[in-house]
Coordinates of N, CA and C in Angstrom, one line a residue:
M1485 N -16.8 52.6 -57.6 CA -17.3 54.0 -57.7 C -18.2 54.2 -58.9
F1486 N -19.4 54.9 -58.6 CA -20.2 55.1 -59.6 C -19.8 56.3 -60.5
K1487 N -20.1 56.2 -61.9 CA -19.9 57.3 -62.8 C -21.2 57.9 -63.0
L1488 N -21.3 59.3 -63.0 CA -22.6 60.0 -63.2 C -22.7 60.4 -64.6
N1489 N -23.9 60.1 -65.2 CA -24.1 60.6 -66.6 C -25.3 61.5 -66.5
I1490 N -25.1 62.7 -66.5 CA -26.2 63.7 -66.2 C -26.6 64.4 -67.7
T1491 N -27.7 64.1 -68.1 CA -28.1 64.7 -69.3 C -29.5 65.6 -69.2
H1492 N -30.1 65.5 -68.1 CA -31.4 66.2 -67.9 C -31.1 67.6 -67.4
T1493 N -31.7 68.6 -68.0 CA -31.5 69.9 -67.6 C -33.0 70.6 -67.3
N1494 N -34.0 69.6 -67.1 CA -35.3 70.1 -66.7 C -35.4 71.0 -65.5
T1495 N -36.3 72.0 -65.7 CA -36.6 72.7 -64.5 C -38.2 72.6 -64.3
Y1496 N -38.5 72.8 -62.9 CA -39.9 72.6 -62.5 C -40.5 73.8 -61.8
S1497 N -41.7 73.8 -61.8 CA -42.4 74.9 -61.1 C -42.4 74.6 -59.6
E1498 N -41.6 75.3 -58.8 CA -41.5 74.9 -57.4 C -41.4 76.2 -56.6
I1499 N -41.8 76.1 -55.3 CA -41.8 77.2 -54.4 C -40.3 77.2 -53.8
G1500 N -39.9 78.2 -53.3 CA -38.5 78.3 -52.7 C -38.3 77.4 -51.5
Q1501 N -37.0 77.1 -51.3 CA -36.7 76.4 -50.0 C -35.6 77.0 -49.4
P1502 N -35.6 77.0 -48.1 CA -34.5 77.6 -47.3 C -33.2 76.7 -47.3
N1503 N -33.4 75.5 -47.6 CA -32.2 74.6 -47.6 C -31.7 74.4 -49.1
P1504 N -30.4 74.4 -49.2 CA -29.8 74.4 -50.7 C -29.8 73.1 -51.2
L1505 N -30.3 72.1 -50.4 CA -30.3 70.6 -51.0 C -31.0 70.5 -52.2
R1506 N -30.5 69.8 -53.2 CA -31.2 69.5 -54.5 C -31.1 68.0 -54.8
W1507 N -32.2 67.4 -55.3 CA -32.2 66.0 -55.7 C -32.2 65.8 -57.2
R1508 N -31.6 64.8 -57.6 CA -31.6 64.4 -59.1 C -31.9 62.9 -59.1
I1509 N -33.0 62.5 -59.7 CA -33.2 61.1 -59.7 C -32.4 60.5 -60.8
M1510 N -31.8 59.2 -60.3 CA -30.8 58.5 -61.3 C -31.4 57.2 -61.4
H1511 N -30.8 56.4 -62.4 CA -31.0 55.0 -62.7 C -29.7 54.3 -62.8
R1512 N -29.5 53.2 -62.2 CA -28.1 52.4 -62.4 C -28.2 51.5 -63.4
K1513 N -27.2 51.4 -64.3 CA -26.9 50.3 -65.1 C -25.5 50.0 -65.0
G1514 N -25.2 48.9 -64.3 CA -23.8 48.6 -64.0 C -23.3 49.6 -63.0
M1515 N -22.1 50.2 -63.4 CA -21.5 51.2 -62.6 C -21.8 52.5 -63.0
I1516 N -22.8 52.7 -63.9 CA -23.1 54.1 -64.3 C -24.5 54.5 -63.9
L1517 N -24.6 55.7 -63.4 CA -25.9 56.3 -62.9 C -26.2 57.4 -63.9
S1518 N -27.4 57.2 -64.6 CA -27.9 58.2 -65.4 C -29.1 58.9 -65.0
S1519 N -29.1 60.1 -65.4 CA -30.2 61.0 -64.7 C -31.5 60.7 -65.3
Q1520 N -32.6 60.8 -64.4 CA -33.9 60.7 -64.9 C -34.7 62.0 -64.6
S1521 N -34.1 63.0 -64.1 CA -34.7 64.3 -63.8 C -33.7 65.4 -63.8
G1522 N -34.2 66.6 -63.8 CA -33.4 67.7 -63.5 C -33.3 67.8 -61.9
L1523 N -32.6 68.9 -61.5 CA -32.5 69.1 -60.1 C -33.8 69.4 -59.4
I1524 N -34.1 68.9 -58.3 CA -35.5 69.0 -57.7 C -35.3 69.7 -56.4
K1525 N -36.0 70.7 -56.0 CA -36.0 71.3 -54.7 C -37.2 70.9 -53.8
C1526 N -38.4 70.6 -54.4 CA -39.6 70.3 -53.7 C -39.7 68.8 -53.5
K1527 N -39.8 68.3 -52.4 CA -39.9 66.8 -52.1 C -41.3 66.3 -52.4
D1528 N -42.3 67.2 -52.7 CA -43.6 66.6 -53.0 C -43.7 65.9 -54.2
F1529 N -42.7 66.0 -55.1 CA -42.7 65.3 -56.3 C -42.4 63.8 -56.0
F1530 N -42.0 63.5 -55.0 CA -41.7 62.2 -54.6 C -43.1 61.5 -54.2
N1531 N -44.1 62.2 -53.8 CA -45.4 61.5 -53.7 C -45.9 61.1 -55.0
D1532 N -45.6 61.9 -56.2 CA -46.0 61.5 -57.4 C -45.4 60.2 -57.9
V1533 N -44.1 60.0 -57.5 CA -43.4 58.8 -57.9 C -44.1 57.6 -57.2
V1534 N -44.6 57.8 -55.9 CA -45.2 56.7 -55.2 C -46.5 56.2 -55.9
A1535 N -47.2 57.2 -56.6 CA -48.3 56.8 -57.3 C -48.1 56.0 -58.6
W1536 N -46.9 56.2 -59.2 CA -46.4 55.5 -60.3 C -45.9 54.2 -59.9
K1537 N -45.2 54.1 -58.7 CA -44.6 52.9 -58.2 C -45.7 51.9 -57.8
N1538 N -46.7 52.3 -57.1 CA -47.7 51.5 -56.6 C -48.9 51.3 -57.5
A1539 N -49.3 52.2 -58.2 CA -50.6 52.0 -59.0 C -50.5 52.3 -60.5
K1540 N -49.3 52.5 -60.9 CA -49.1 52.8 -62.4 C -49.8 54.0 -62.8
K1541 N -50.0 54.9 -61.9 CA -50.8 56.2 -62.1 C -49.8 57.2 -62.8
A1542 N -49.8 57.4 -64.1 CA -48.8 58.2 -64.8 C -49.4 59.7 -64.9
F1543 N -48.7 60.6 -64.5 CA -49.0 62.0 -64.8 C -47.8 62.9 -64.7
S1544 N -48.0 64.1 -65.2 CA -47.0 65.2 -65.2 C -47.7 66.4 -64.4
I1545 N -47.0 66.8 -63.4 CA -47.4 68.1 -62.7 C -46.4 69.0 -62.4
Y1546 N -46.5 70.2 -62.7 CA -45.5 71.3 -62.5 C -44.3 71.0 -63.3
R1547 N -44.5 70.3 -64.4 CA -43.5 70.0 -65.4 C -42.7 68.8 -65.0
F1548 N -43.0 68.1 -64.0 CA -42.4 66.8 -63.6 C -43.2 65.6 -64.0
D1549 N -42.5 64.7 -64.7 CA -43.0 63.4 -65.1 C -42.7 62.3 -64.1
N1550 N -43.8 61.7 -63.6 CA -43.6 60.7 -62.5 C -43.2 59.4 -62.9
Q1551 N -43.1 59.0 -64.2 CA -42.8 57.7 -64.7 C -41.2 57.4 -64.7
V1552 N -40.7 57.3 -63.5 CA -39.3 57.0 -63.3 C -39.0 55.4 -63.2
S1553 N -37.9 55.2 -63.5 CA -37.5 53.7 -63.5 C -36.7 53.4 -62.2
F1554 N -37.1 52.2 -61.5 CA -36.5 51.9 -60.2 C -35.6 50.8 -60.5
N1555 N -34.6 50.8 -59.7 CA -33.6 49.5 -59.8 C -34.2 48.5 -58.8
R1556 N -33.6 47.3 -58.8 CA -34.1 46.3 -57.9 C -33.9 46.7 -56.5
E1557 N -32.9 47.4 -56.2 CA -32.6 47.8 -54.8 C -33.3 49.1 -54.3
G1558 N -33.9 49.8 -55.3 CA -34.7 51.2 -54.9 C -34.5 52.1 -55.9
L1559 N -34.5 53.3 -55.5 CA -34.3 54.5 -56.4 C -33.0 55.3 -55.9
Y1560 N -32.3 55.6 -57.0 CA -31.0 56.3 -56.6 C -31.2 57.9 -56.8
F1561 N -30.5 58.6 -56.1 CA -30.4 60.1 -56.1 C -29.0 60.6 -56.0
H1562 N -28.8 61.7 -56.9 CA -27.5 62.5 -56.7 C -28.0 63.7 -56.1
L1563 N -27.5 63.9 -54.9 CA -27.9 65.0 -54.0 C -26.8 66.1 -54.2
T1564 N -27.2 67.4 -54.3 CA -26.1 68.4 -54.5 C -26.6 69.4 -53.5
G1565 N -25.7 70.5 -53.3 CA -25.9 71.5 -52.3 C -25.6 71.2 -50.9
I1566 N -24.9 70.1 -50.6 CA -24.6 69.6 -49.3 C -23.5 70.7 -48.6
G1567 N -24.0 71.2 -47.5 CA -23.2 72.2 -46.9 C -21.9 71.7 -46.2
D1568 N -22.1 70.5 -45.5 CA -20.9 69.9 -44.6 C -21.2 68.4 -44.7
V1569 N -20.4 67.8 -45.5 CA -20.7 66.3 -45.8 C -20.5 65.5 -44.4
T1570 N -19.4 66.0 -43.7 CA -19.3 65.3 -42.4 C -20.5 65.3 -41.5
K1571 N -21.1 66.5 -41.3 CA -22.3 66.7 -40.5 C -23.5 65.9 -41.1
F1572 N -23.5 65.9 -42.4 CA -24.6 65.3 -43.1 C -24.6 63.8 -42.9
F1573 N -23.5 63.2 -42.9 CA -23.5 61.8 -42.6 C -23.7 61.4 -41.2
I1574 N -23.2 62.2 -40.2 CA -23.6 62.0 -38.8 C -25.0 62.0 -38.7
N1575 N -25.7 63.0 -39.2 CA -27.1 63.1 -39.1 C -27.9 62.1 -39.8
L1576 N -27.4 61.6 -40.9 CA -28.1 60.5 -41.7 C -28.0 59.3 -41.0
N1577 N -27.0 59.1 -40.2 CA -26.8 57.8 -39.4 C -27.8 57.7 -38.4
V1578 N -28.2 59.0 -37.8 CA -29.3 59.0 -36.6 C -30.6 58.6 -37.4
V1579 N -30.8 59.2 -38.6 CA -32.1 58.9 -39.4 C -32.1 57.4 -39.7
N1580 N -30.9 56.8 -40.3 CA -30.9 55.4 -40.5 C -31.1 54.5 -39.3
T1581 N -30.7 54.8 -38.2 CA -30.9 54.1 -37.0 C -32.4 53.8 -36.8
R1582 N -33.1 54.9 -36.8 CA -34.6 54.9 -36.6 C -35.4 54.2 -37.8
L1583 N -34.8 54.4 -39.0 CA -35.4 53.8 -40.2 C -35.2 52.3 -40.1
Y1584 N -34.1 51.9 -39.7 CA -33.8 50.4 -39.6 C -34.7 49.8 -38.4
K1585 N -34.9 50.5 -37.4 CA -35.6 50.0 -36.3 C -37.1 49.9 -36.7
D1586 N -37.7 50.8 -37.5 CA -39.0 50.8 -37.8 C -39.4 50.0 -39.1
M1587 N -38.4 49.9 -40.1 CA -38.8 49.3 -41.3 C -37.8 48.3 -41.8
G1588 N -36.7 48.2 -41.0 CA -35.6 47.1 -41.4 C -34.7 47.4 -42.7
V1589 N -34.8 48.7 -43.1 CA -33.9 49.2 -44.2 C -33.2 50.4 -43.9
I1590 N -32.4 50.7 -44.7 CA -31.5 52.1 -44.5 C -31.4 52.8 -45.8
V1591 N -31.1 54.0 -45.7 CA -30.6 54.9 -47.0 C -29.1 54.5 -47.2
S1592 N -28.7 54.0 -48.3 CA -27.4 53.6 -48.5 C -26.7 54.7 -49.2
V1593 N -25.4 54.8 -48.9 CA -24.6 55.9 -49.5 C -23.6 55.3 -50.3
H1594 N -23.3 55.9 -51.5 CA -22.4 55.3 -52.5 C -21.4 56.3 -53.0
T1595 N -20.2 55.8 -53.2 CA -19.1 56.7 -53.7 C -19.3 57.0 -55.2
H1596 N -18.9 58.1 -55.6 CA -19.2 58.6 -57.0 C -18.1 59.5 -57.5
A1597 N -17.8 59.4 -58.7 CA -17.0 60.4 -59.3 C -17.7 61.8 -59.5
L1598 N -17.0 62.8 -59.2 CA -17.7 64.1 -59.3 C -17.9 64.4 -60.8
P1599 N -19.1 64.9 -61.0 CA -19.4 65.4 -62.5 C -18.8 66.7 -62.7
E1600 N -18.5 67.0 -63.9 CA -17.9 68.2 -64.2 C -18.5 69.4 -63.7
G1601 N -17.8 70.4 -63.1 CA -18.4 71.5 -62.4 C -18.9 71.4 -61.1
T1602 N -18.8 70.1 -60.4 CA -19.2 70.0 -59.1 C -18.1 70.2 -58.1
Q1603 N -18.3 70.9 -57.2 CA -17.2 71.2 -56.1 C -17.1 69.9 -55.3
P1604 N -15.9 69.6 -54.8 CA -15.7 68.5 -53.9 C -16.5 68.7 -52.5
N1605 N -17.0 67.5 -52.0 CA -17.7 67.6 -50.9 C -19.0 68.4 -50.8
T1606 N -19.6 68.5 -51.9 CA -20.9 69.2 -52.0 C -22.0 68.2 -52.6
S1607 N -21.6 67.0 -52.9 CA -22.6 66.1 -53.5 C -22.6 64.8 -52.9
V1608 N -23.6 64.0 -52.8 CA -23.7 62.6 -52.2 C -24.7 61.8 -53.2
V1609 N -24.3 60.5 -53.3 CA -25.1 59.6 -54.0 C -25.8 58.7 -53.0
I1610 N -27.2 58.6 -52.9 CA -27.8 57.7 -52.1 C -28.7 56.9 -52.7
S1611 N -29.3 55.8 -52.3 CA -30.4 54.9 -52.8 C -31.4 54.8 -51.7
I1612 N -32.6 55.0 -51.9 CA -33.8 54.8 -51.0 C -34.5 53.5 -51.4
P1613 N -34.5 52.5 -50.4 CA -35.1 51.2 -50.8 C -36.6 51.3 -51.1
N1614 N -36.9 50.2 -51.9 CA -38.3 50.1 -52.3 C -39.3 50.2 -51.2
K1615 N -39.0 49.6 -50.1 CA -40.0 49.6 -49.0 C -40.5 51.0 -48.6
V1616 N -39.6 52.0 -48.7 CA -39.9 53.3 -48.3 C -41.0 53.9 -49.4
W1617 N -40.9 53.4 -50.6 CA -41.9 53.9 -51.7 C -43.2 53.3 -51.7
K1618 N -43.6 52.6 -50.6 CA -44.9 51.9 -50.5 C -45.9 52.9 -50.1
S1619 N -45.6 54.1 -49.5 CA -46.5 55.1 -49.3 C -46.0 56.5 -49.3
T1620 N -46.8 57.5 -49.6 CA -46.4 58.9 -49.6 C -46.0 59.2 -48.1
Y1621 N -46.6 58.6 -47.1 CA -46.3 58.9 -45.8 C -44.7 58.6 -45.5
Y1622 N -44.3 57.4 -45.8 CA -43.0 57.1 -45.6 C -41.9 58.0 -46.3
I1623 N -42.2 58.3 -47.6 CA -41.2 59.0 -48.4 C -41.2 60.5 -48.0
S1624 N -42.4 61.0 -47.6 CA -42.5 62.4 -47.1 C -41.7 62.5 -45.8
V1625 N -41.7 61.6 -45.0 CA -41.0 61.6 -43.7 C -39.5 61.6 -44.0
L1626 N -39.2 60.6 -44.7 CA -37.8 60.4 -44.9 C -37.1 61.5 -45.7
S1627 N -37.7 62.0 -46.7 CA -37.2 63.0 -47.5 C -37.0 64.4 -46.7
L1628 N -37.9 64.6 -45.9 CA -37.7 65.8 -45.0 C -36.5 65.6 -44.0
L1629 N -36.5 64.3 -43.5 CA -35.3 64.1 -42.6 C -34.1 64.2 -43.3
I1630 N -34.0 63.7 -44.5 CA -32.7 63.9 -45.3 C -32.4 65.3 -45.4
R1631 N -33.4 66.1 -45.7 CA -33.2 67.5 -46.0 C -32.7 68.3 -44.7
V1632 N -33.2 67.9 -43.5 CA -32.7 68.5 -42.3 C -31.5 68.0 -41.8
C1633 N -31.0 67.0 -42.4 CA -29.5 66.5 -42.2 C -28.6 67.5 -42.7
N1634 N -29.0 68.6 -43.6 CA -28.2 69.4 -44.4 C -28.3 70.8 -43.8
Y1635 N -28.4 70.9 -42.5 CA -28.4 72.2 -41.9 C -27.0 72.2 -41.0
N1636 N -26.5 73.3 -40.6 CA -25.2 73.5 -40.0 C -25.2 73.1 -38.5
C1637 N -25.5 71.8 -38.2 CA -25.7 71.3 -36.9 C -25.5 69.7 -37.0
T1638 N -25.4 69.2 -35.8 CA -25.5 67.7 -35.7 C -26.4 67.3 -34.6
Y1639 N -27.1 66.2 -34.9 CA -28.1 65.6 -34.0 C -27.4 64.4 -33.3
Q1640 N -27.6 64.5 -31.9 CA -27.0 63.3 -31.1 C -28.0 62.2 -31.1
N1641 N -29.3 62.4 -31.3 CA -30.3 61.3 -31.3 C -31.5 61.8 -32.0
W1642 N -32.5 60.9 -32.2 CA -33.7 61.1 -32.9 C -34.5 62.3 -32.4
E1643 N -34.7 62.4 -31.1 CA -35.6 63.5 -30.5 C -34.9 64.8 -30.8
E1644 N -33.7 65.0 -30.9 CA -33.0 66.3 -31.1 C -33.5 66.9 -32.5
I1645 N -33.7 66.0 -33.5 CA -34.2 66.5 -34.8 C -35.5 67.1 -34.7
F1646 N -36.3 66.9 -33.8 CA -37.7 67.4 -33.7 C -37.9 68.4 -32.5
A1647 N -36.8 68.8 -31.9 CA -36.8 69.7 -30.8 C -37.3 71.1 -31.2
D1648 N -37.9 71.8 -30.2 CA -38.3 73.2 -30.7 C -37.3 74.0 -31.2
T1649 N -36.0 73.8 -30.8 CA -34.9 74.7 -31.2 C -34.2 74.1 -32.5
S1650 N -34.7 73.0 -33.1 CA -34.1 72.4 -34.2 C -34.5 73.2 -35.5
P1651 N -33.7 73.0 -36.5 CA -33.9 73.6 -37.8 C -35.3 73.2 -38.5
M1652 N -35.7 71.9 -38.1 CA -36.9 71.4 -38.6 C -38.1 72.4 -38.3
K1653 N -38.0 73.0 -37.1 CA -39.1 73.9 -36.7 C -38.6 75.4 -37.0
T1654 N -37.4 75.7 -36.7 CA -37.0 77.2 -36.7 C -36.7 77.6 -38.0
I1655 N -36.3 76.8 -39.0 CA -35.9 77.1 -40.4 C -36.8 76.5 -41.4
D1656 N -36.9 75.3 -41.4 CA -37.5 74.6 -42.5 C -39.0 74.7 -42.4
G1657 N -39.6 74.4 -41.4 CA -41.1 74.6 -41.2 C -41.9 73.8 -42.1
A1658 N -41.5 72.7 -42.6 CA -42.3 71.9 -43.5 C -43.4 71.1 -42.7
F1659 N -43.0 70.6 -41.6 CA -44.1 69.9 -40.8 C -44.7 70.8 -39.8
L1660 N -46.1 70.5 -39.8 CA -46.9 71.2 -38.8 C -46.5 70.6 -37.4
T1661 N -46.8 71.3 -36.3 CA -46.5 70.9 -35.0 C -47.1 69.5 -34.7
K1662 N -48.3 69.2 -35.1 CA -49.0 68.0 -34.8 C -48.3 66.9 -35.6
T1663 N -47.7 67.2 -36.8 CA -47.0 66.2 -37.6 C -45.6 65.9 -36.9
R1664 N -45.0 67.0 -36.6 CA -43.7 66.8 -36.0 C -43.7 66.1 -34.7
N1665 N -44.7 66.2 -33.8 CA -45.0 65.5 -32.6 C -45.2 64.0 -32.9
Y1666 N -46.1 63.8 -34.0 CA -46.4 62.4 -34.4 C -45.2 61.6 -34.7
V1667 N -44.5 62.2 -35.7 CA -43.3 61.5 -36.3 C -42.2 61.3 -35.3
C1668 N -42.1 62.3 -34.4 CA -41.1 62.1 -33.3 C -41.4 60.9 -32.4
K1669 N -42.7 60.7 -32.2 CA -43.1 59.6 -31.3 C -43.1 58.2 -32.1
N1670 N -43.6 58.3 -33.3 CA -44.0 57.1 -34.0 C -43.0 56.7 -35.1
G1671 N -42.1 57.7 -35.6 CA -41.2 57.4 -36.6 C -41.9 57.1 -37.9
F1672 N -41.5 56.0 -38.4 CA -42.1 55.5 -39.8 C -43.2 54.5 -39.6
K1673 N -43.7 54.4 -38.5 CA -44.7 53.4 -38.2 C -46.1 54.2 -38.3
L1674 N -47.0 53.4 -39.0 CA -48.3 53.8 -39.1 C -49.3 53.0 -38.4
P1675 N -50.5 53.5 -38.0 CA -51.5 52.6 -37.4 C -51.7 51.4 -38.4
V1676 N -52.1 50.2 -37.8 CA -52.2 49.0 -38.7 C -53.2 49.2 -39.7
T1677 N -54.3 49.9 -39.4 CA -55.4 49.9 -40.4 C -55.0 50.8 -41.7
L1678 N -53.8 51.5 -41.6 CA -53.4 52.4 -42.7 C -52.2 51.8 -43.4
R1679 N -51.6 50.8 -43.0 CA -50.4 50.4 -43.5 C -50.5 49.7 -45.0
K1680 N -51.7 49.4 -45.5 CA -51.7 48.9 -46.8 C -52.1 50.1 -47.9
L1681 N -52.3 51.2 -47.3 CA -52.7 52.4 -48.2 C -51.3 53.0 -48.7
W1682 N -51.3 53.5 -50.0 CA -50.2 54.2 -50.5 C -50.4 55.6 -50.5
Y1683 N -51.7 56.1 -50.3 CA -51.9 57.5 -50.0 C -53.3 57.6 -49.2
K1684 N -53.3 58.6 -48.3 CA -54.4 58.8 -47.6 C -54.6 60.4 -47.4
S1685 N -55.6 60.8 -48.0 CA -55.7 62.4 -47.9 C -56.8 63.0 -46.9
M1686 N -56.5 64.1 -46.5 CA -57.4 64.6 -45.4 C -58.8 65.0 -46.1
K1687 N -58.8 65.0 -47.4 CA -60.0 65.3 -48.1 C -61.0 64.1 -48.1
G1688 N -60.6 62.9 -47.6 CA -61.4 61.8 -47.4 C -61.1 60.9 -48.4
F1689 N -60.1 61.1 -49.3 CA -59.7 60.1 -50.4 C -58.6 59.2 -49.8
N1690 N -58.6 58.0 -50.3 CA -57.4 57.1 -50.1 C -57.2 56.1 -51.1
S1691 N -56.0 55.4 -51.2 CA -55.8 54.5 -52.3 C -56.7 53.2 -52.4
K1692 N -57.4 52.9 -51.3 CA -58.3 51.8 -51.4 C -59.7 52.2 -52.1
D1693 N -60.1 53.3 -51.6 CA -61.5 53.7 -52.1 C -61.5 54.7 -53.4
A1694 N -60.4 55.3 -53.5 CA -60.2 56.3 -54.7 C -58.8 56.3 -55.3
P1695 N -58.4 55.1 -55.9 CA -57.0 54.9 -56.3 C -56.8 55.9 -57.5
Q1696 N -57.8 56.4 -58.2 CA -57.6 57.2 -59.4 C -57.9 58.6 -59.1
T1697 N -57.6 59.1 -57.9 CA -57.8 60.5 -57.6 C -57.0 61.4 -58.4
T1698 N -57.1 62.7 -58.2 CA -56.5 63.7 -59.1 C -55.0 63.8 -58.6
C1699 N -54.2 64.2 -59.5 CA -52.7 64.2 -59.3 C -52.4 65.4 -58.3
S1700 N -53.1 66.3 -58.2 CA -52.9 67.3 -57.1 C -53.1 66.8 -55.8
V1701 N -54.1 66.0 -55.5 CA -54.3 65.3 -54.2 C -53.1 64.6 -53.9
I1702 N -52.6 63.7 -54.7 CA -51.4 63.0 -54.5 C -50.2 63.7 -54.3
H1703 N -50.0 64.9 -55.1 CA -48.9 65.5 -54.9 C -48.7 66.2 -53.6
N1704 N -49.8 66.6 -53.1 CA -49.9 67.3 -51.8 C -50.1 66.4 -50.6
N1705 N -50.0 65.2 -50.8 CA -50.4 64.1 -49.7 C -49.1 63.6 -49.0
G1706 N -48.5 64.6 -48.3 CA -47.3 64.3 -47.6 C -47.7 64.0 -46.0
A1707 N -46.8 64.0 -45.2 CA -47.0 63.5 -43.8 C -48.1 64.4 -43.2
N1708 N -48.1 65.7 -43.4 CA -49.0 66.5 -42.8 C -50.5 66.1 -43.1
D1709 N -50.6 65.7 -44.3 CA -52.0 65.2 -44.8 C -52.5 64.0 -44.1
W1710 N -51.5 63.1 -43.9 CA -51.7 61.9 -43.2 C -52.1 62.1 -41.8
V1711 N -51.2 62.8 -41.1 CA -51.4 63.0 -39.6 C -52.6 63.8 -39.3
N1712 N -53.1 64.7 -40.2 CA -54.3 65.5 -39.9 C -55.4 64.8 -40.3
N1713 N -55.4 63.6 -40.8 CA -56.6 62.8 -41.2 C -56.6 61.5 -40.5
M1714 N -56.0 61.6 -39.3 CA -56.1 60.3 -38.4 C -56.0 60.6 -37.0
E1715 N -56.4 59.7 -36.3 CA -56.4 59.9 -34.8 C -54.9 59.8 -34.3
V1716 N -54.3 60.8 -33.9 CA -52.9 60.8 -33.5 C -52.6 59.9 -32.3
M1717 N -51.6 59.0 -32.4 CA -51.4 58.1 -31.3 C -50.2 58.5 -30.4

């Protein structure tokens, strides 16, 4: 069981989110996970982490410093604001099934001692493997899927997550219709010509031709940006 050492109280300039899920980036040393960030509500900060992981492009945006440390197995998170842990795990299993099919990895769940002031069954520790951090597309898709695991419903299969009646469309709204349809069909798979890129912007920039682009381009380079800048398959 991991012990959590939380020392960061950083706050960031973020837009509101309908989902109460919050992310705290952690680093493992033995059985202790120490904080590397304050609580994060906006998953776009993880695009910034991809820039650091793949190109050592260091920057700070909206008060977030992207120079985080990875463990050999990936990056750890302490998630808070979980509404129903049982439903969350049921939904995460659906996501993991597709993630394993497409990429051969899963989001791992770890037991942890509750930090002071945390209510039981409202927090979860996960680790996201390094393979997911190879592009802003992968982490953008996965982080949204983890977030929609935290609505008051359960998904019986992958397609239900993307249905017109699902919280992804009716409440969250982060994915445009074109993106939602693409991810439902293709999951974590990109066209072969794009698989070596760690970012690809609809502005015409990509990590091969413009690796040192501005931090704002990277920050906003989620799945919507990718899908709207390629021929949808």
